[in-house]
Every structure is written in C-alpha cells, then in structure tokens.
mmCIF file of C-alpha atoms in Angstrom:
data_model
loop_
_atom_site.group_PDB
_atom_site.id
_atom_site.type_symbol
_atom_site.label_atom_id
_atom_site.label_comp_id
_atom_site.label_asym_id
_atom_site.label_seq_id
_atom_site.Cartn_x
_atom_site.Cartn_y
_atom_site.Cartn_z
ATOM 1 C CA MET H 1 257.731 207.857 146.307
ATOM 2 C CA ARG H 2 260.950 208.275 144.476
ATOM 3 C CA LEU H 3 264.438 207.346 145.139
ATOM 4 C CA VAL H 4 267.099 209.160 143.583
ATOM 5 C CA MET H 5 270.588 207.173 142.822
ATOM 6 C CA GLU H 6 274.117 207.730 142.997
ATOM 7 C CA ASP H 7 273.920 208.985 139.447
ATOM 8 C CA GLY H 8 271.023 211.170 139.455
ATOM 9 C CA VAL H 9 268.592 208.877 137.674
ATOM 10 C CA GLU H 10 265.406 208.943 139.864
ATOM 11 C CA LEU H 11 263.225 205.708 140.427
ATOM 12 C CA ALA H 12 259.678 205.570 140.716
ATOM 13 C CA ILE H 13 258.424 203.043 143.805
ATOM 14 C CA ARG H 14 254.784 202.228 144.681
ATOM 15 C CA GLU H 15 253.614 199.994 147.348
ATOM 16 C CA SER H 16 250.141 198.529 148.538
ATOM 17 C CA GLY H 17 249.245 195.936 151.244
ATOM 18 C CA ARG H 18 249.866 195.776 155.123
ATOM 19 C CA SER H 19 252.686 198.448 156.400
ATOM 20 C CA ASP H 20 253.406 195.958 159.342
ATOM 21 C CA SER H 21 253.930 192.643 157.107
ATOM 22 C CA PRO H 22 256.996 191.328 155.185
ATOM 23 C CA VAL H 23 258.017 193.166 152.008
ATOM 24 C CA VAL H 24 257.553 191.438 148.628
ATOM 25 C CA LEU H 25 259.506 193.390 146.218
ATOM 26 C CA CYS H 26 258.793 192.581 142.257
ATOM 27 C CA VAL H 27 261.001 193.857 139.426
ATOM 28 C CA HIS H 28 259.758 193.724 135.860
ATOM 29 C CA GLY H 29 261.947 192.994 132.797
ATOM 30 C CA PHE H 30 261.715 194.340 129.017
ATOM 31 C CA PRO H 31 259.714 195.902 127.654
ATOM 32 C CA ASP H 32 257.325 196.060 130.459
ATOM 33 C CA ASN H 33 257.044 198.525 133.329
ATOM 34 C CA SER H 34 255.833 198.233 136.880
ATOM 35 C CA ARG H 35 252.187 197.810 135.881
ATOM 36 C CA LEU H 36 253.177 194.000 134.695
ATOM 37 C CA TRP H 37 252.712 193.367 138.651
ATOM 38 C CA ASP H 38 249.350 194.923 139.205
ATOM 39 C CA ALA H 39 247.206 191.873 139.524
ATOM 40 C CA ILE H 40 249.631 189.863 141.707
ATOM 41 C CA ALA H 41 250.448 193.167 143.849
ATOM 42 C CA THR H 42 246.689 193.044 144.172
ATOM 43 C CA ASP H 43 246.397 189.304 145.438
ATOM 44 C CA LEU H 44 249.496 189.383 147.476
ATOM 45 C CA SER H 45 248.627 192.624 149.292
ATOM 46 C CA GLU H 46 246.308 190.586 151.496
ATOM 47 C CA ASP H 47 249.606 188.918 153.436
ATOM 48 C CA PHE H 48 252.341 191.111 152.633
ATOM 49 C CA ARG H 49 253.363 194.600 151.691
ATOM 50 C CA VAL H 50 254.124 194.636 147.929
ATOM 51 C CA VAL H 51 256.838 197.022 146.506
ATOM 52 C CA VAL H 52 256.925 197.548 142.685
ATOM 53 C CA TYR H 53 259.148 200.037 140.788
ATOM 54 C CA ASP H 54 259.929 201.188 137.215
ATOM 55 C CA VAL H 55 263.630 200.048 136.230
ATOM 56 C CA ARG H 56 265.346 202.984 135.040
ATOM 57 C CA GLY H 57 264.251 203.257 131.392
ATOM 58 C CA ALA H 58 260.471 202.620 132.121
ATOM 59 C CA GLY H 59 257.424 203.744 133.355
ATOM 60 C CA GLU H 60 257.840 206.802 135.461
ATOM 61 C CA SER H 61 261.387 206.470 136.166
ATOM 62 C CA ASP H 62 264.020 208.774 134.389
ATOM 63 C CA ARG H 63 265.324 207.358 131.127
ATOM 64 C CA PRO H 64 268.953 208.256 130.697
ATOM 65 C CA ASN H 65 269.955 208.800 127.149
ATOM 66 C CA GLN H 66 273.521 206.947 127.698
ATOM 67 C CA THR H 67 273.599 203.339 126.977
ATOM 68 C CA ALA H 68 276.338 203.077 129.627
ATOM 69 C CA ALA H 69 273.721 203.978 132.209
ATOM 70 C CA TYR H 70 272.224 200.757 131.739
ATOM 71 C CA ARG H 71 275.009 198.394 132.619
ATOM 72 C CA LEU H 72 273.984 195.264 134.468
ATOM 73 C CA GLU H 73 276.362 196.747 137.686
ATOM 74 C CA ARG H 74 273.849 199.881 137.569
ATOM 75 C CA LEU H 75 270.988 197.865 137.561
ATOM 76 C CA GLY H 76 272.130 195.474 140.308
ATOM 77 C CA LYS H 77 272.739 198.761 142.423
ATOM 78 C CA ASP H 78 269.557 199.907 141.635
ATOM 79 C CA LEU H 79 267.817 197.049 143.132
ATOM 80 C CA ILE H 80 269.775 196.997 145.985
ATOM 81 C CA ALA H 81 269.226 200.387 146.806
ATOM 82 C CA VAL H 82 265.377 200.131 146.495
ATOM 83 C CA ALA H 83 265.379 197.035 148.775
ATOM 84 C CA LYS H 84 267.187 199.166 151.449
ATOM 85 C CA ALA H 85 264.954 201.818 150.846
ATOM 86 C CA VAL H 86 261.875 200.050 151.531
ATOM 87 C CA SER H 87 262.503 197.617 154.178
ATOM 88 C CA ALA H 88 265.437 197.244 157.135
ATOM 89 C CA GLN H 89 264.825 193.129 156.701
ATOM 90 C CA PRO H 90 265.535 191.236 153.628
ATOM 91 C CA VAL H 91 262.888 191.229 151.201
ATOM 92 C CA HIS H 92 261.037 188.565 149.294
ATOM 93 C CA LEU H 93 262.281 189.094 145.917
ATOM 94 C CA LEU H 94 260.032 188.267 143.004
ATOM 95 C CA ALA H 95 261.211 189.290 139.247
ATOM 96 C CA HIS H 96 260.899 188.496 135.452
ATOM 97 C CA ASP H 97 262.744 188.444 132.590
ATOM 98 C CA TRP H 98 265.331 191.373 132.820
ATOM 99 C CA GLY H 99 264.322 191.841 136.385
ATOM 100 C CA SER H 100 265.560 188.406 137.397
ATOM 101 C CA ILE H 101 268.856 189.004 135.407
ATOM 102 C CA GLN H 102 269.548 192.126 137.355
ATOM 103 C CA ALA H 103 268.449 190.424 140.322
ATOM 104 C CA TRP H 104 271.061 187.604 140.174
ATOM 105 C CA TYR H 105 273.694 190.179 139.520
ATOM 106 C CA ALA H 106 272.536 192.134 142.808
ATOM 107 C CA LEU H 107 272.857 188.856 144.679
ATOM 108 C CA ARG H 108 276.495 188.771 143.728
ATOM 109 C CA LEU H 109 276.944 192.202 144.711
ATOM 110 C CA GLY H 110 275.514 191.233 148.545
ATOM 111 C CA LEU H 111 271.899 191.883 148.472
ATOM 112 C CA ARG H 112 270.089 189.783 150.941
ATOM 113 C CA VAL H 113 266.792 188.334 150.622
ATOM 114 C CA ALA H 114 264.387 186.216 152.418
ATOM 115 C CA SER H 115 263.680 184.321 149.277
ATOM 116 C CA PHE H 116 263.926 184.812 145.789
ATOM 117 C CA THR H 117 261.183 184.076 142.903
ATOM 118 C CA THR H 118 262.629 183.833 139.427
ATOM 119 C CA ILE H 119 260.763 183.402 136.093
ATOM 120 C CA SER H 120 262.249 183.596 132.729
ATOM 121 C CA GLY H 121 265.067 185.461 133.627
ATOM 122 C CA PRO H 122 268.521 183.614 133.540
ATOM 123 C CA ASP H 123 271.906 184.003 135.478
ATOM 124 C CA LEU H 124 273.668 185.634 132.493
ATOM 125 C CA ASP H 125 276.974 183.946 134.263
ATOM 126 C CA HIS H 126 275.474 180.526 134.157
ATOM 127 C CA ALA H 127 273.581 180.865 130.944
ATOM 128 C CA GLY H 128 276.959 181.957 129.496
ATOM 129 C CA ASP H 129 278.703 178.694 130.982
ATOM 130 C CA TRP H 130 276.000 176.449 129.845
ATOM 131 C CA VAL H 131 276.384 177.773 126.365
ATOM 132 C CA ARG H 132 280.020 177.271 126.136
ATOM 133 C CA SER H 133 279.686 173.835 127.741
ATOM 134 C CA LEU H 134 277.455 172.890 125.202
ATOM 135 C CA ALA H 135 279.608 173.945 122.547
ATOM 136 C CA ARG H 136 282.185 171.323 123.550
ATOM 137 C CA GLN H 137 279.651 168.783 123.335
ATOM 138 C CA PRO H 138 278.974 167.642 119.810
ATOM 139 C CA ARG H 139 275.910 165.645 120.774
ATOM 140 C CA GLN H 140 274.459 168.605 122.561
ATOM 141 C CA TRP H 141 274.765 170.872 119.593
ATOM 142 C CA GLY H 142 271.421 170.372 118.634
ATOM 143 C CA LEU H 143 270.116 171.574 122.135
ATOM 144 C CA LEU H 144 272.722 174.593 121.800
ATOM 145 C CA LEU H 145 270.822 175.348 118.362
ATOM 146 C CA GLY H 146 267.339 175.450 120.146
ATOM 147 C CA GLN H 147 268.349 177.964 122.324
ATOM 148 C CA VAL H 148 270.313 179.919 119.505
ATOM 149 C CA LEU H 149 267.259 179.829 117.480
ATOM 150 C CA SER H 150 265.024 181.296 120.653
ATOM 151 C CA SER H 151 267.491 183.928 121.288
ATOM 152 C CA ALA H 152 267.762 185.172 117.636
ATOM 153 C CA TYR H 153 265.986 188.425 118.678
ATOM 154 C CA LEU H 154 269.109 189.473 120.800
ATOM 155 C CA LEU H 155 271.213 189.946 117.621
ATOM 156 C CA MET H 156 268.232 192.182 116.117
ATOM 157 C CA PHE H 157 267.939 194.210 119.538
ATOM 158 C CA GLN H 158 272.090 195.186 118.839
ATOM 159 C CA VAL H 159 270.849 196.886 115.186
ATOM 160 C CA ARG H 160 269.954 200.028 116.206
ATOM 161 C CA GLY H 161 266.863 201.305 114.785
ATOM 162 C CA ALA H 162 265.304 197.789 113.984
ATOM 163 C CA ALA H 163 263.474 197.026 116.912
ATOM 164 C CA GLU H 164 262.462 200.730 117.474
ATOM 165 C CA LEU H 165 260.948 200.766 113.998
ATOM 166 C CA LEU H 166 259.053 197.326 114.643
ATOM 167 C CA SER H 167 257.561 199.001 117.936
ATOM 168 C CA ARG H 168 256.690 202.354 116.375
ATOM 169 C CA THR H 169 255.003 200.383 113.487
ATOM 170 C CA GLY H 170 252.890 197.857 115.984
ATOM 171 C CA LEU H 171 254.867 194.879 114.165
ATOM 172 C CA LEU H 172 256.952 194.192 117.507
ATOM 173 C CA HIS H 173 254.026 193.373 120.014
ATOM 174 C CA ARG H 174 252.361 191.244 117.185
ATOM 175 C CA MET H 175 255.364 189.396 117.280
ATOM 176 C CA ILE H 176 255.835 188.634 120.907
ATOM 177 C CA GLY H 177 252.414 188.504 121.538
ATOM 178 C CA HIS H 178 252.287 191.392 124.276
ATOM 179 C CA ARG H 179 251.122 195.133 123.873
ATOM 180 C CA VAL H 180 254.405 197.503 124.521
ATOM 181 C CA ASP H 181 255.115 200.955 125.237
ATOM 182 C CA HIS H 182 257.180 202.771 122.697
ATOM 183 C CA GLN H 183 259.465 204.724 125.202
ATOM 184 C CA ASP H 184 259.550 201.441 127.430
ATOM 185 C CA VAL H 185 260.875 199.935 124.169
ATOM 186 C CA ARG H 186 263.035 202.330 123.005
ATOM 187 C CA TYR H 187 265.159 203.051 126.399
ATOM 188 C CA GLY H 188 264.674 199.339 127.412
ATOM 189 C CA LEU H 189 266.817 198.145 124.456
ATOM 190 C CA LYS H 190 269.718 199.926 126.208
ATOM 191 C CA LEU H 191 269.456 196.756 128.624
ATOM 192 C CA TYR H 192 270.566 194.588 125.407
ATOM 193 C CA ARG H 193 273.122 197.254 124.406
ATOM 194 C CA ALA H 194 274.961 197.911 127.361
ATOM 195 C CA GLY H 195 277.212 194.843 127.633
ATOM 196 C CA MET H 196 274.967 191.657 127.913
ATOM 197 C CA LEU H 197 276.166 189.636 124.908
ATOM 198 C CA ALA H 198 280.284 190.357 126.523
ATOM 199 C CA ARG H 199 278.890 189.250 129.636
ATOM 200 C CA LEU H 200 277.429 185.966 128.130
ATOM 201 C CA ALA H 201 280.825 185.602 126.228
ATOM 202 C CA ARG H 202 282.977 185.925 129.091
ATOM 203 C CA PRO H 203 280.738 184.234 132.368
ATOM 204 C CA ARG H 204 281.969 184.263 135.633
ATOM 205 C CA PRO H 205 279.762 181.771 137.160
ATOM 206 C CA SER H 206 279.547 181.002 141.463
ATOM 207 C CA THR H 207 276.825 180.133 143.554
ATOM 208 C CA VAL H 208 274.686 182.728 144.987
ATOM 209 C CA ASP H 209 273.345 182.428 148.663
ATOM 210 C CA ALA H 210 269.738 182.577 148.651
ATOM 211 C CA ARG H 211 266.434 180.275 149.182
ATOM 212 C CA VAL H 212 265.464 180.255 145.050
ATOM 213 C CA GLN H 213 262.028 179.126 143.219
ATOM 214 C CA VAL H 214 262.148 179.210 139.576
ATOM 215 C CA LEU H 215 259.138 179.059 137.836
ATOM 216 C CA ILE H 216 259.694 177.948 134.464
ATOM 217 C CA PRO H 217 256.936 178.359 131.789
ATOM 218 C CA THR H 218 257.393 175.419 129.533
ATOM 219 C CA ARG H 219 255.907 177.371 126.458
ATOM 220 C CA ASP H 220 258.549 180.122 126.499
ATOM 221 C CA ARG H 221 259.451 181.022 123.013
ATOM 222 C CA PHE H 222 262.384 183.190 123.998
ATOM 223 C CA VAL H 223 264.246 181.378 127.446
ATOM 224 C CA LYS H 224 264.425 177.583 127.295
ATOM 225 C CA GLU H 225 264.108 175.738 130.314
ATOM 226 C CA GLN H 226 267.810 174.117 130.660
ATOM 227 C CA VAL H 227 269.475 177.495 130.613
ATOM 228 C CA GLN H 228 266.909 178.744 133.516
ATOM 229 C CA HIS H 229 268.192 175.569 135.837
ATOM 230 C CA VAL H 230 269.644 176.591 139.361
ATOM 231 C CA ARG H 231 271.152 174.221 141.453
ATOM 232 C CA GLY H 232 269.320 173.130 144.777
ATOM 233 C CA ALA H 233 266.447 175.402 143.255
ATOM 234 C CA SER H 234 262.627 174.838 144.113
ATOM 235 C CA VAL H 235 261.166 174.546 140.281
ATOM 236 C CA HIS H 236 257.915 174.514 139.317
ATOM 237 C CA ARG H 237 256.543 174.167 135.707
ATOM 238 C CA ILE H 238 253.463 175.201 133.963
ATOM 239 C CA ALA H 239 252.474 175.100 130.326
ATOM 240 C CA GLU H 240 252.330 178.862 129.771
ATOM 241 C CA GLY H 241 254.331 181.273 127.814
ATOM 242 C CA HIS H 242 256.906 183.873 128.493
ATOM 243 C CA TRP H 243 254.401 186.512 130.151
ATOM 244 C CA LEU H 244 253.539 183.907 133.143
ATOM 245 C CA PRO H 245 253.018 187.122 135.320
ATOM 246 C CA LEU H 246 249.841 188.498 133.095
ATOM 247 C CA THR H 247 248.517 184.942 131.734
ATOM 248 C CA GLN H 248 248.576 183.256 135.355
ATOM 249 C CA PRO H 249 248.795 185.810 137.969
ATOM 250 C CA ALA H 250 246.945 184.039 140.486
ATOM 251 C CA TYR H 251 249.401 181.249 140.259
ATOM 252 C CA VAL H 252 252.492 183.133 140.304
ATOM 253 C CA ALA H 253 250.981 185.143 143.694
ATOM 254 C CA GLN H 254 250.378 181.215 145.378
ATOM 255 C CA LYS H 255 253.657 180.205 144.384
ATOM 256 C CA VAL H 256 255.517 183.430 146.129
ATOM 257 C CA ARG H 257 253.106 183.130 149.161
ATOM 258 C CA GLU H 258 253.795 179.612 149.725
ATOM 259 C CA PHE H 259 257.352 179.349 148.833
ATOM 260 C CA ALA H 260 257.743 182.722 151.519
ATOM 261 C CA HIS H 261 255.642 180.910 154.043
ATOM 262 C CA GLY H 262 257.638 177.707 153.542
#
C-alpha cells in the first residue's frame, strides 16, 4: 500500500504474516531501505503481522528534494501515521540506526507502542545531553574523544557532494562494509543535513513512556555503547557490527519475539 502524508509525500508500505496477529512495525535507517528487514520479517511472520516501510527518500517511497522535508519532526509524524494506518492497537516497534532516531522522536510526539526494540540508533536528546555532560568532566574526555572520532563521518555528510561522490565511485560501501543504493544515499543524506547537529547541540532530554529493549552490537564502529544507554531498558549485547539486522537476523527476530511476549 501507499500512504499519502499531509505534505503530499507518499510512503511505500509492505506487510507479511498473519493478518489477525499483533503488528511488528520495522523502521530502517541510513543508507538502507525496507529490504533491510527481509530475513527478519520472514522469521517473525510466523507469529506476527510484520509491516515495513521505506522512509521518505528511500526505496519505493517519494524522494522530496527540499532538505526541510527530512526534518526530525516530519519523520516522526510519518512514523506515527504509518503506525495508525496499519494497526488500531499499539504496535511492537523495531528500529535501526536513523529508524531508531526518528522512533525516539515519534514517542515524544505521542506514539504509543506495545514495545520498542532499538538497534544502533540513540535518542538525539539524550545523546546530546550525554556529550555535554562528558565535556564538563575532564576525566571523561577520553571517552568523549572516542565517540567524536566514531562520529566524524557526520561532518563529512554535511559537506554537499562529498558523500555523494564516494557513493557514485563505490568507495562509500567499502568504507562502511555494506553495499548501498546511490539514490538512497543521495536523499538519505538530507536526514543529516536537516538539523541533526543543531538537535545534538541543543538537547531537550525527557523520559519516554515505553517498554524499551536495546540491542547493542559491541563492534559497532559508528555508535558507541555508552551513547545508547536508556534508563530502565532491557539491554542485550552481541559481538557484531553496525548492521546487526543483516548479519544476525535470527538473533534480532528472537529478541523481538521474546520481548513482545514478555
């Protein structure tokens, strides 16, 4: 199905599994599209109705040209609209990377979920507050430097044309260890350019009313474990890299299944 948002952008949605079962809604990050979830969706379809969608700018969804169309507020509203369109009941939310970032924001906008499993996608408000806290503690500057170095790509993504060139030449997928679609990269970069750094610089942390499970790939080169901590969350660590949904789909599916039934 295709869902038309209030600004005219159409989102492509796919579903599988049992129509009468609870819904697991999956949200991908950058530079992926909803195909990230194929193996996990096949696994979870035995017990759930699994819904995936291409976020704006990716896959089969519309790709608006204006950078402002990719602001976090818009992404959060997209997610809420999809959740309401596919289920009258709160969904079990599964998100990765930028999918998690927008999911945190959607929860603050009022999205109600039965559970939320997040992978390698911190809450920007808490991440910004964490960075500012470390900056005030000289003894923690080593830890802060480690995250800054891991996040150096954020600055490159702000330079128009730099990451796009790497994508066209094939160097980007070699750098990140993951094959990417150039159009998904081209438009997905607008996520980073639509105010992400400003959000980190001016965080507004607050608690989120949701059952949260954090899956932490301890070999993630881009998102350090410390920045993903969530008070009261169920935390599971695994010695994998950033693209855990691709490298260990059975593990992710099992953790979602256990948490949803817990």
